[in-house]
CSV table of C-alpha atoms in Angstrom, one decimal:
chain,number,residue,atom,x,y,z
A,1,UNK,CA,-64.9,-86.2,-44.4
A,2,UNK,CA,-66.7,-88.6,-42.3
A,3,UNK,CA,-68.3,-87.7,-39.3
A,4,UNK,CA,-69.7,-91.0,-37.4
A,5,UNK,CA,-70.6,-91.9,-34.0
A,6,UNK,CA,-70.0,-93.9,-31.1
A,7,UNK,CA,-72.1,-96.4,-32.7
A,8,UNK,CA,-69.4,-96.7,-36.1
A,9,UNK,CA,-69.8,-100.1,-37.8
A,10,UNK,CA,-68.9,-101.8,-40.7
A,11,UNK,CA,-71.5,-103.6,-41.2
A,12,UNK,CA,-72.6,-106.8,-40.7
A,13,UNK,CA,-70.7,-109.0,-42.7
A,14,UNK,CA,-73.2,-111.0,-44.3
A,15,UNK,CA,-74.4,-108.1,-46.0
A,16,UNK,CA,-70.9,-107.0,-47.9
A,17,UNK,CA,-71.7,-107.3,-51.3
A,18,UNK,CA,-72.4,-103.6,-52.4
A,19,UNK,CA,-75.9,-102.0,-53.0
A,20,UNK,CA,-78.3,-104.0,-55.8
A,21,UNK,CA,-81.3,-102.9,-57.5
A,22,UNK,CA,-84.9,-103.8,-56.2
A,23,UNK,CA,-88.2,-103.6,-56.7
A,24,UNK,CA,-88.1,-100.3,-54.6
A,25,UNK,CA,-86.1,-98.7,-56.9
A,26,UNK,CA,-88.0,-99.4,-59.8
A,27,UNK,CA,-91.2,-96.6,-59.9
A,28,UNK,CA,-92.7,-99.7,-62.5
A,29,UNK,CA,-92.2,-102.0,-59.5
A,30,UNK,CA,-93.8,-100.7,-57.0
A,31,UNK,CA,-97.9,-101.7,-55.9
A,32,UNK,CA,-100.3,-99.7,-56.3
A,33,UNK,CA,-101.5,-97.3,-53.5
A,34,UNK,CA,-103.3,-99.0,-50.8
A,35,UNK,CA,-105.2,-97.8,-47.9
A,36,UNK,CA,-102.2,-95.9,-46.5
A,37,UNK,CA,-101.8,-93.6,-49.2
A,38,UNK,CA,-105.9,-93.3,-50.0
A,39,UNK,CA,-106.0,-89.5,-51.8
A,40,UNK,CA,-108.9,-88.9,-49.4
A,41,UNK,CA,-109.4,-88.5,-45.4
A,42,UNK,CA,-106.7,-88.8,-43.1
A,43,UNK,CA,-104.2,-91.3,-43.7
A,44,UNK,CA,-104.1,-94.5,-41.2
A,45,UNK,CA,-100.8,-94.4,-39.7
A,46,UNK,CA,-100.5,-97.3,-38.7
A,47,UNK,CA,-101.1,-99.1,-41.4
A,48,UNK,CA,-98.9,-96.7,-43.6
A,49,UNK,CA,-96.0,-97.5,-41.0
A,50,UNK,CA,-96.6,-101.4,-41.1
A,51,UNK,CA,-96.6,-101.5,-44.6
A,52,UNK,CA,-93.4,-99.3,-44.7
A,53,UNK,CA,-91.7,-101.5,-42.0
A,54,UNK,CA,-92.5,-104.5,-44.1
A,55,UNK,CA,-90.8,-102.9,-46.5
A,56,UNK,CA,-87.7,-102.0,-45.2
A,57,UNK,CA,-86.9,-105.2,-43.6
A,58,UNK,CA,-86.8,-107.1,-46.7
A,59,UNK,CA,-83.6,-104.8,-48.1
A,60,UNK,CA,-81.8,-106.6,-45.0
A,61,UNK,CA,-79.5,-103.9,-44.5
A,62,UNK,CA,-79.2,-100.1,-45.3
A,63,UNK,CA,-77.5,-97.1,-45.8
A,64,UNK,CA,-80.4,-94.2,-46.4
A,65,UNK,CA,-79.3,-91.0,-48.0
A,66,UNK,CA,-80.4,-88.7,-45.8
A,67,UNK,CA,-80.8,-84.9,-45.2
A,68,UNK,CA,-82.7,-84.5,-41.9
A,69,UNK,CA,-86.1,-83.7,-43.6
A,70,UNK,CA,-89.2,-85.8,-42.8
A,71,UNK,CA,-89.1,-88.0,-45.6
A,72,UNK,CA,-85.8,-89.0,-44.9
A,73,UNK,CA,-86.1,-88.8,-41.2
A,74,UNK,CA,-89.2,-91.3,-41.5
A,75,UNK,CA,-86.6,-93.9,-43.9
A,76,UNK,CA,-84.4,-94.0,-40.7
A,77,UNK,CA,-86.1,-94.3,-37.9
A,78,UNK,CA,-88.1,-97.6,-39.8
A,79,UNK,CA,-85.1,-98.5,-40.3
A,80,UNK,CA,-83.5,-98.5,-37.1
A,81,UNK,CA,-87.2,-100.2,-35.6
A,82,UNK,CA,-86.7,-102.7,-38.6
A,83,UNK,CA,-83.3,-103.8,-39.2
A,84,UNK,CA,-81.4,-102.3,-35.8
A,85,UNK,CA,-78.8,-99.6,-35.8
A,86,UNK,CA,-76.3,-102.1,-36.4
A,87,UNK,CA,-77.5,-102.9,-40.1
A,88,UNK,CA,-78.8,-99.0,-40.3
A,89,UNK,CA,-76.7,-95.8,-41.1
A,90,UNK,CA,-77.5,-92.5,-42.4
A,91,UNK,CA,-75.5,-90.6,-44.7
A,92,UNK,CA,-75.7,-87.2,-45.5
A,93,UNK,CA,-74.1,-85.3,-48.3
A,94,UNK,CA,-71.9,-82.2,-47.1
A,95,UNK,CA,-71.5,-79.1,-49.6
A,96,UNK,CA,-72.0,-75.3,-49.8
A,97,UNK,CA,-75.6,-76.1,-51.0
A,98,UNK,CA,-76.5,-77.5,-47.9
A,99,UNK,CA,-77.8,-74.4,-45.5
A,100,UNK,CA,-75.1,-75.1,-41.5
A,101,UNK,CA,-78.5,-75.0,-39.5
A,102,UNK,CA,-80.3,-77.7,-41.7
A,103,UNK,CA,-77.0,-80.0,-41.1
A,104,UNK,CA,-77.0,-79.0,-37.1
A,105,UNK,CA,-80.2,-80.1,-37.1
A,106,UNK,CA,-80.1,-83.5,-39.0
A,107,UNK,CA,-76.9,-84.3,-36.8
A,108,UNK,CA,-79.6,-83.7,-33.2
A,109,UNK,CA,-82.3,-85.9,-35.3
A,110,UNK,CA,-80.4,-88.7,-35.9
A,111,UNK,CA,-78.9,-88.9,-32.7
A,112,UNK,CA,-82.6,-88.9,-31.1
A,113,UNK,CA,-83.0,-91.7,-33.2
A,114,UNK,CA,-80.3,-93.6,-32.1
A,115,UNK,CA,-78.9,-93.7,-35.6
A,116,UNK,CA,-75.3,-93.3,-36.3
A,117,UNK,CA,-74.5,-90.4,-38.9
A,118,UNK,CA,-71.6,-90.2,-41.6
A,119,UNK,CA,-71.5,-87.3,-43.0
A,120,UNK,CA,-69.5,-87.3,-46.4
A,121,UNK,CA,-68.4,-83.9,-48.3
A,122,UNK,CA,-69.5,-83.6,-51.6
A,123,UNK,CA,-68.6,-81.5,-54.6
A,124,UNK,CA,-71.4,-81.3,-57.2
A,125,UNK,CA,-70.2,-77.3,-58.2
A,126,UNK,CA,-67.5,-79.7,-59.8
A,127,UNK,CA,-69.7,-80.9,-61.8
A,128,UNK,CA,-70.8,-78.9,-65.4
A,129,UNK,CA,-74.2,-80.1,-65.8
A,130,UNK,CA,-74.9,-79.3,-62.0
A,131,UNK,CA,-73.2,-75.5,-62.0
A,132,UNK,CA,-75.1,-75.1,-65.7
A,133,UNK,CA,-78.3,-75.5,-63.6
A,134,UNK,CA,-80.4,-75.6,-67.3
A,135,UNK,CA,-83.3,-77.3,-65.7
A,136,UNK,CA,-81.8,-80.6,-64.8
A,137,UNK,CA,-79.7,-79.5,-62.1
A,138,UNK,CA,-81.1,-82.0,-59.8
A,139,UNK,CA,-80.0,-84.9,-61.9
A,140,UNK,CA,-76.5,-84.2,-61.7
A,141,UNK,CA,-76.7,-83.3,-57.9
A,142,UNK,CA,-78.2,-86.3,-57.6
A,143,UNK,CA,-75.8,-88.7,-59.2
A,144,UNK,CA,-72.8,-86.9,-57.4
A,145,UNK,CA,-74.4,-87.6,-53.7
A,146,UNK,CA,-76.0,-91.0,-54.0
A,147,UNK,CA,-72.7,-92.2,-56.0
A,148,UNK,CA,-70.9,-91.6,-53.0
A,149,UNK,CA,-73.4,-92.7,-50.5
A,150,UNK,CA,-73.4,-95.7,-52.7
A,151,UNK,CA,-69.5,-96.1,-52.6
A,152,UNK,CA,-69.7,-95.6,-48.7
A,153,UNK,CA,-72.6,-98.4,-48.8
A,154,UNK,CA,-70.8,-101.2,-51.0
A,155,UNK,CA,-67.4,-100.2,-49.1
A,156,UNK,CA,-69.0,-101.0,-45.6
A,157,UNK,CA,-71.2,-103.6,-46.5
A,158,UNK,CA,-75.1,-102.3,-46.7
A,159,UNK,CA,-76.9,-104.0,-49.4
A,160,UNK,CA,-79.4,-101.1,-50.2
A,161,UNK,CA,-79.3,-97.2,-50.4
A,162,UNK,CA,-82.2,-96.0,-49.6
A,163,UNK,CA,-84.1,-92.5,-50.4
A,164,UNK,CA,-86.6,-90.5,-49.1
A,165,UNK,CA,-88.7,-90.7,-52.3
A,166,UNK,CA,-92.8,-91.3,-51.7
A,167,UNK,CA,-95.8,-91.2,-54.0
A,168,UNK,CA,-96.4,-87.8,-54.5
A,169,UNK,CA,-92.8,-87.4,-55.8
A,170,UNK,CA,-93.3,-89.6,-58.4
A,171,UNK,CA,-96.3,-88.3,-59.7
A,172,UNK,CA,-94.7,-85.0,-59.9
A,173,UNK,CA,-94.2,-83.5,-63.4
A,174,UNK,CA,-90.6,-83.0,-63.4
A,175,UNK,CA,-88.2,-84.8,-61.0
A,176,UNK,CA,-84.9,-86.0,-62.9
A,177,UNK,CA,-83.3,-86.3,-59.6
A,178,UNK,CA,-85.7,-89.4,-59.8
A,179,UNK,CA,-84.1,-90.6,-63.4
A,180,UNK,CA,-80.4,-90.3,-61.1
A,181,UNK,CA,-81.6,-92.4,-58.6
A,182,UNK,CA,-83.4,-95.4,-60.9
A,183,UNK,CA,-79.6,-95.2,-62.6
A,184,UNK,CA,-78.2,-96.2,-59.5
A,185,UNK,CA,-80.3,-98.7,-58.6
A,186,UNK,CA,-81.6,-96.7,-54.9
A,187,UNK,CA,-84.5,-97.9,-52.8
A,188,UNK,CA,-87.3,-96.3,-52.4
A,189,UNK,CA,-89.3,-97.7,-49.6
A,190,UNK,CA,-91.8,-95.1,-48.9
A,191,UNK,CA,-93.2,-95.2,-52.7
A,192,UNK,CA,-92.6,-98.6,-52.7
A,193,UNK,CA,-95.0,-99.2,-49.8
A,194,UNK,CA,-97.7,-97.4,-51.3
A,195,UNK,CA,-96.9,-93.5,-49.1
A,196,UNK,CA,-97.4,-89.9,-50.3
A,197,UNK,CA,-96.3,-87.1,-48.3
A,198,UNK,CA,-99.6,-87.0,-46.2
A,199,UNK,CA,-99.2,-90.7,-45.0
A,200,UNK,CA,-95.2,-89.4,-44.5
A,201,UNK,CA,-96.4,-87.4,-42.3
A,202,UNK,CA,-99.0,-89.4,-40.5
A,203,UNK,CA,-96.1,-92.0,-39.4
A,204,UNK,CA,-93.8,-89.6,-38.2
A,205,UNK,CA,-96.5,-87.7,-35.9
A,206,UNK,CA,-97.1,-91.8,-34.9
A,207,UNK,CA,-93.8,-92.5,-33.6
A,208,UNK,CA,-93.3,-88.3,-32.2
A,209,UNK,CA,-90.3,-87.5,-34.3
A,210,UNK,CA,-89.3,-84.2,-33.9
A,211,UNK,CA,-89.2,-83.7,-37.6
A,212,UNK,CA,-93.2,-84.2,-38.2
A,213,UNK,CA,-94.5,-80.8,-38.5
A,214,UNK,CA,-91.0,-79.6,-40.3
A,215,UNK,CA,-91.4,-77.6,-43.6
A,216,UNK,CA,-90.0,-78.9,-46.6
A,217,UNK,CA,-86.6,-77.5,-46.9
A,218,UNK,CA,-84.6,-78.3,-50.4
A,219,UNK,CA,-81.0,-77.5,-51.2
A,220,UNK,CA,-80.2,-73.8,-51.6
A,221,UNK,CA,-79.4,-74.6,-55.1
A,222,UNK,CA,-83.3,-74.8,-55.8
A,223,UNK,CA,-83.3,-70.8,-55.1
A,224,UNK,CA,-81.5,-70.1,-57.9
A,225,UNK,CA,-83.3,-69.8,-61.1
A,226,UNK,CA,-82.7,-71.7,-63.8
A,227,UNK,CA,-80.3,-70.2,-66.2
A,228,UNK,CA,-78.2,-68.8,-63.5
A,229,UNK,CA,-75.0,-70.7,-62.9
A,230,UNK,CA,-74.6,-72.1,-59.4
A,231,UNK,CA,-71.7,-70.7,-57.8
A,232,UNK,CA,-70.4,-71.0,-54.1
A,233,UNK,CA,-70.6,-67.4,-53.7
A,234,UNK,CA,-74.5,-67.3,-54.6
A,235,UNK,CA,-75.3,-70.3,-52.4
A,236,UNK,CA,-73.4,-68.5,-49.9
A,237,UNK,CA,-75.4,-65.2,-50.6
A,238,UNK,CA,-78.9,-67.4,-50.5
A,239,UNK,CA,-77.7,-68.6,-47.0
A,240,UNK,CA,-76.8,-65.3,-45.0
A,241,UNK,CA,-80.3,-63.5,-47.2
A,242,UNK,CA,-82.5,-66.1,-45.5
A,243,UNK,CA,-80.8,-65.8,-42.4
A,244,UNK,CA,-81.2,-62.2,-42.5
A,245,UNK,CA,-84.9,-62.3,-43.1
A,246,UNK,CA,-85.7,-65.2,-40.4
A,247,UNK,CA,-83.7,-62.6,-38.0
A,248,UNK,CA,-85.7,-59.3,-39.1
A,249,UNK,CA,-88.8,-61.1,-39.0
A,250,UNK,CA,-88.2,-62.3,-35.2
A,251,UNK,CA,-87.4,-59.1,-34.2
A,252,UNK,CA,-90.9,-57.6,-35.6
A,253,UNK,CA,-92.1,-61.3,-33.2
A,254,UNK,CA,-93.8,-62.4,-37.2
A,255,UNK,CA,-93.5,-66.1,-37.0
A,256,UNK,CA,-92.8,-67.6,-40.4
A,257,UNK,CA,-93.0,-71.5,-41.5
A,258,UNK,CA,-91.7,-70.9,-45.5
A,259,UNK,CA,-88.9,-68.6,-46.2
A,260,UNK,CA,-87.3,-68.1,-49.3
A,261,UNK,CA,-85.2,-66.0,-51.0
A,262,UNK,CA,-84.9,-66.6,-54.8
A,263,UNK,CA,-81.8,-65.6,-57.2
A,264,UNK,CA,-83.7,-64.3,-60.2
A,265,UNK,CA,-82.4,-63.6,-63.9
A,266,UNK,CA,-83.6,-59.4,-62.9
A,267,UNK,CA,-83.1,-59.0,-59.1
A,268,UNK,CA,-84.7,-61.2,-56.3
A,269,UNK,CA,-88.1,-62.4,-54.4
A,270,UNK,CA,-88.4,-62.9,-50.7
A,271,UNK,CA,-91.5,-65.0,-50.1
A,272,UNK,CA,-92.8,-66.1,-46.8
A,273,UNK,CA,-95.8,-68.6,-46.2
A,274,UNK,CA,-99.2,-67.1,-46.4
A,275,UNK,CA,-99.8,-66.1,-42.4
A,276,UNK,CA,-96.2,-64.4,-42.3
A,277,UNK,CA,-96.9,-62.6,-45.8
A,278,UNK,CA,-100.0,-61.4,-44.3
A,279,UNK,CA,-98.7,-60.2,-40.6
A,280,UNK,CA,-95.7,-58.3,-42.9
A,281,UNK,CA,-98.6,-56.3,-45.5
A,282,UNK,CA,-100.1,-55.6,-42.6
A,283,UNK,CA,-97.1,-54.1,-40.3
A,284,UNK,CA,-96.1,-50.8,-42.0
A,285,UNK,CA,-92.5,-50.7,-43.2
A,286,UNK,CA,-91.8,-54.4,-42.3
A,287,UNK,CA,-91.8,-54.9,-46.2
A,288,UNK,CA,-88.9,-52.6,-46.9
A,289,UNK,CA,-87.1,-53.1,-44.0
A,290,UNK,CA,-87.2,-57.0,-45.1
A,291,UNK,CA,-86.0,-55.7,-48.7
A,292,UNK,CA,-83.3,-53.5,-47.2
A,293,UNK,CA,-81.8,-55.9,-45.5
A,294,UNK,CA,-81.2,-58.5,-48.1
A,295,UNK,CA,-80.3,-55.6,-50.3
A,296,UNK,CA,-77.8,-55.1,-47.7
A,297,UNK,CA,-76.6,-59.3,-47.9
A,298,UNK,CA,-74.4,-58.6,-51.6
A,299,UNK,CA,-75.4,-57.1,-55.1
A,300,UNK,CA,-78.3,-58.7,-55.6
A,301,UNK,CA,-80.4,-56.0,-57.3
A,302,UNK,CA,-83.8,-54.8,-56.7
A,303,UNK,CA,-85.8,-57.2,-54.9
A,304,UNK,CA,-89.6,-58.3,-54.5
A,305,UNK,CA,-91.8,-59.8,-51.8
A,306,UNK,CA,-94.7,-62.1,-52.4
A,307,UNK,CA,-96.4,-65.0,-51.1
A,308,UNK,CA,-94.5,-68.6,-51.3
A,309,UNK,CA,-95.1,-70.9,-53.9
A,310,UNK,CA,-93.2,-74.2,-54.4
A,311,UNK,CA,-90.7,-74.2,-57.1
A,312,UNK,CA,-91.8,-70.6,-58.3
A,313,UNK,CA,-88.0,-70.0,-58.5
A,314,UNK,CA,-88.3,-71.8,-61.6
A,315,UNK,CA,-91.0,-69.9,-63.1
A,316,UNK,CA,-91.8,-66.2,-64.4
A,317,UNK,CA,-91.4,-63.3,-61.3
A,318,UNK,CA,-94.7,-62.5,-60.2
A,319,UNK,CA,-94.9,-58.8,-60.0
A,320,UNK,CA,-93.9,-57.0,-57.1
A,321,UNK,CA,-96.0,-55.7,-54.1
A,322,UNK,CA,-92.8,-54.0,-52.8
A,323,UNK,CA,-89.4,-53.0,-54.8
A,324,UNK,CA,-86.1,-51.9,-53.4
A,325,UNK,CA,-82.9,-51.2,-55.1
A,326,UNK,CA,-79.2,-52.4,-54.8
A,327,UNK,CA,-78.6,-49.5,-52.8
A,328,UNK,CA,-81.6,-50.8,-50.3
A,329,UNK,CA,-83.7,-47.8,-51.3
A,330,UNK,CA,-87.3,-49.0,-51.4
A,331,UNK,CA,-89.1,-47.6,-54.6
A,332,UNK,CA,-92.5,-48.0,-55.8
């Protein structure tokens, strides 16, 4: 299904001849950190968005694969100032892993930006490697959503795809959504201009899009540990549990940045960011009611509250402060 705007295009015709590989693409390729990505002080934003500007206006024309996050958000909106919304689109990748607020959301951002939005459904739980979810889940849900938003791209004429990959992300450890995206030859002007995540986030406070401050919010897939198979039903289950929790912790006025709840292999953990961890220890019985009502979501089994950590759904469960069983009574 597409889903585009009053601003629908084909693109512009000098430009129909699919995406290539570049330079951006290429993590060998790219130059070395310069003063906008420094790994001290505060990031110049200016020159961080000049350099990514610069960047983006050589690929000539784009189609950025995007999901309404800040790195991605940051991709269009230079991209838009570059090129123009004529030889700009953003696509984003519909499926059950994709949470209905976080596409409500990217639908008002890119309309703020002027952008126009396609939004393509996607089916990586067809996919073996992707439902397997053995550690490399990311690489097959990334070859499933930026082949199509490279089919849309060479179909409509946009030379590039573009991601919101920076810096940071390459240096990380383990990324083989990364190895996907090299395969298919996708852009990756943010790394490519010499941006981590800090100098991300300088630019988009720069140019006030609404996005700056946003936490980091990855696929509901990424909840589910690995060695659990990805289903529909357990991305559905993620969904309404963090729901759930983001509308018990309003109602107890505890204002929370990071909410997660994790599928483990025994059980689950609900972690919040460090403040709203803190505010719930310190109101008596917000704990259990928190476990209670995700109990309450679908059998999930006895659950666990702790402080958030990125990617801890990947790693060991931490012991738990606070335990409640299927049947939502809270044990110790």
């Amino acid at each position: 299904m597409t889903d585009a705007g009053p601003a629908a295009h084909h693109g512009p015709a000098a430009d129909r001849r699919g995406p290539t590989a570049t330079a951006a693409g290429d993590p060998a390729a790219a130059p070395a950190p310069g003063p906008a990505a420094a790994d001290s002080g505060e990031p110049d934003a200016g020159a961080a968005a000049a350099a990514l500007l610069a960047e983006v206006k050589r690929l000539g024309s784009v189609a950025v694969a995007y999901s309404g996050g800040v790195d991605s958000t940051v991709v269009l909106a230079a991209a838009v100032r570059a090129l123009g919304p004529g030889r700009a689109v953003a696509v984003i990748a519909d499926s059950p892993a994709l949470a209905r607020g976080e596409l409500a959301l990217a639908r008002d951002t890119a309309a703020d930006l002027g952008a126009e939005l396609v939004v393509l459904d996607t089916d990586e739980l067809s996919v073996a490697g992707y439902r397997a979810n053995a550690g490399d889940r990311c690489y097959f849900c990334k070859q499933t959503v930026l082949g199509r938003v490279s089919g849309y791209a060479a179909e409509h004429g946009f030379a590039h795809v573009a991601t919101g990959t920076h810096l940071d992300d390459r240096r990380a450890a383990h990324r083989p959504g990364l190895r996907a995206a090299k395969e298919l030859a996708a852009a990756e002007p943010l790394a490519a201009a010499g941006l981590g995540k800090a100098a991300v986030r300088a630019v988009a406070r720069a140019w006030g899009l609404p996005v700056a401050e946003k936490p980091g919010m990855p696929c509901l897939a990424s909840r589910i540990a690995v060695g659990i198979t990805v289903s529909k039903d357990r991305l559905h289950l993620v969904e309404r549990a963090e729901e759930r929790v983001r509308e018990t912790l309003d109602e107890h006025r505890v204002g929370a940045r990071d909410v997660r709840v994790r599928l483990l292999k025994q059980g689950f953990r609900i972690e919040l960011d460090a403040p709203a961890h803190r505010q719930v220890a310190a109101a008596h019985g917000l704990g259990d009611t928190l476990l209670r009502e995700v109990a309450a979501v679908g059998p999930l089994g006895e659950g666990s509250l702790a402080p958030y950590r990125t990617g801890a759904v990947s790693t060991a469960a931490r012991a738990a402060s606070r335990t409640v069983s299927s049947d939502g009574a809270p044990t110790r």
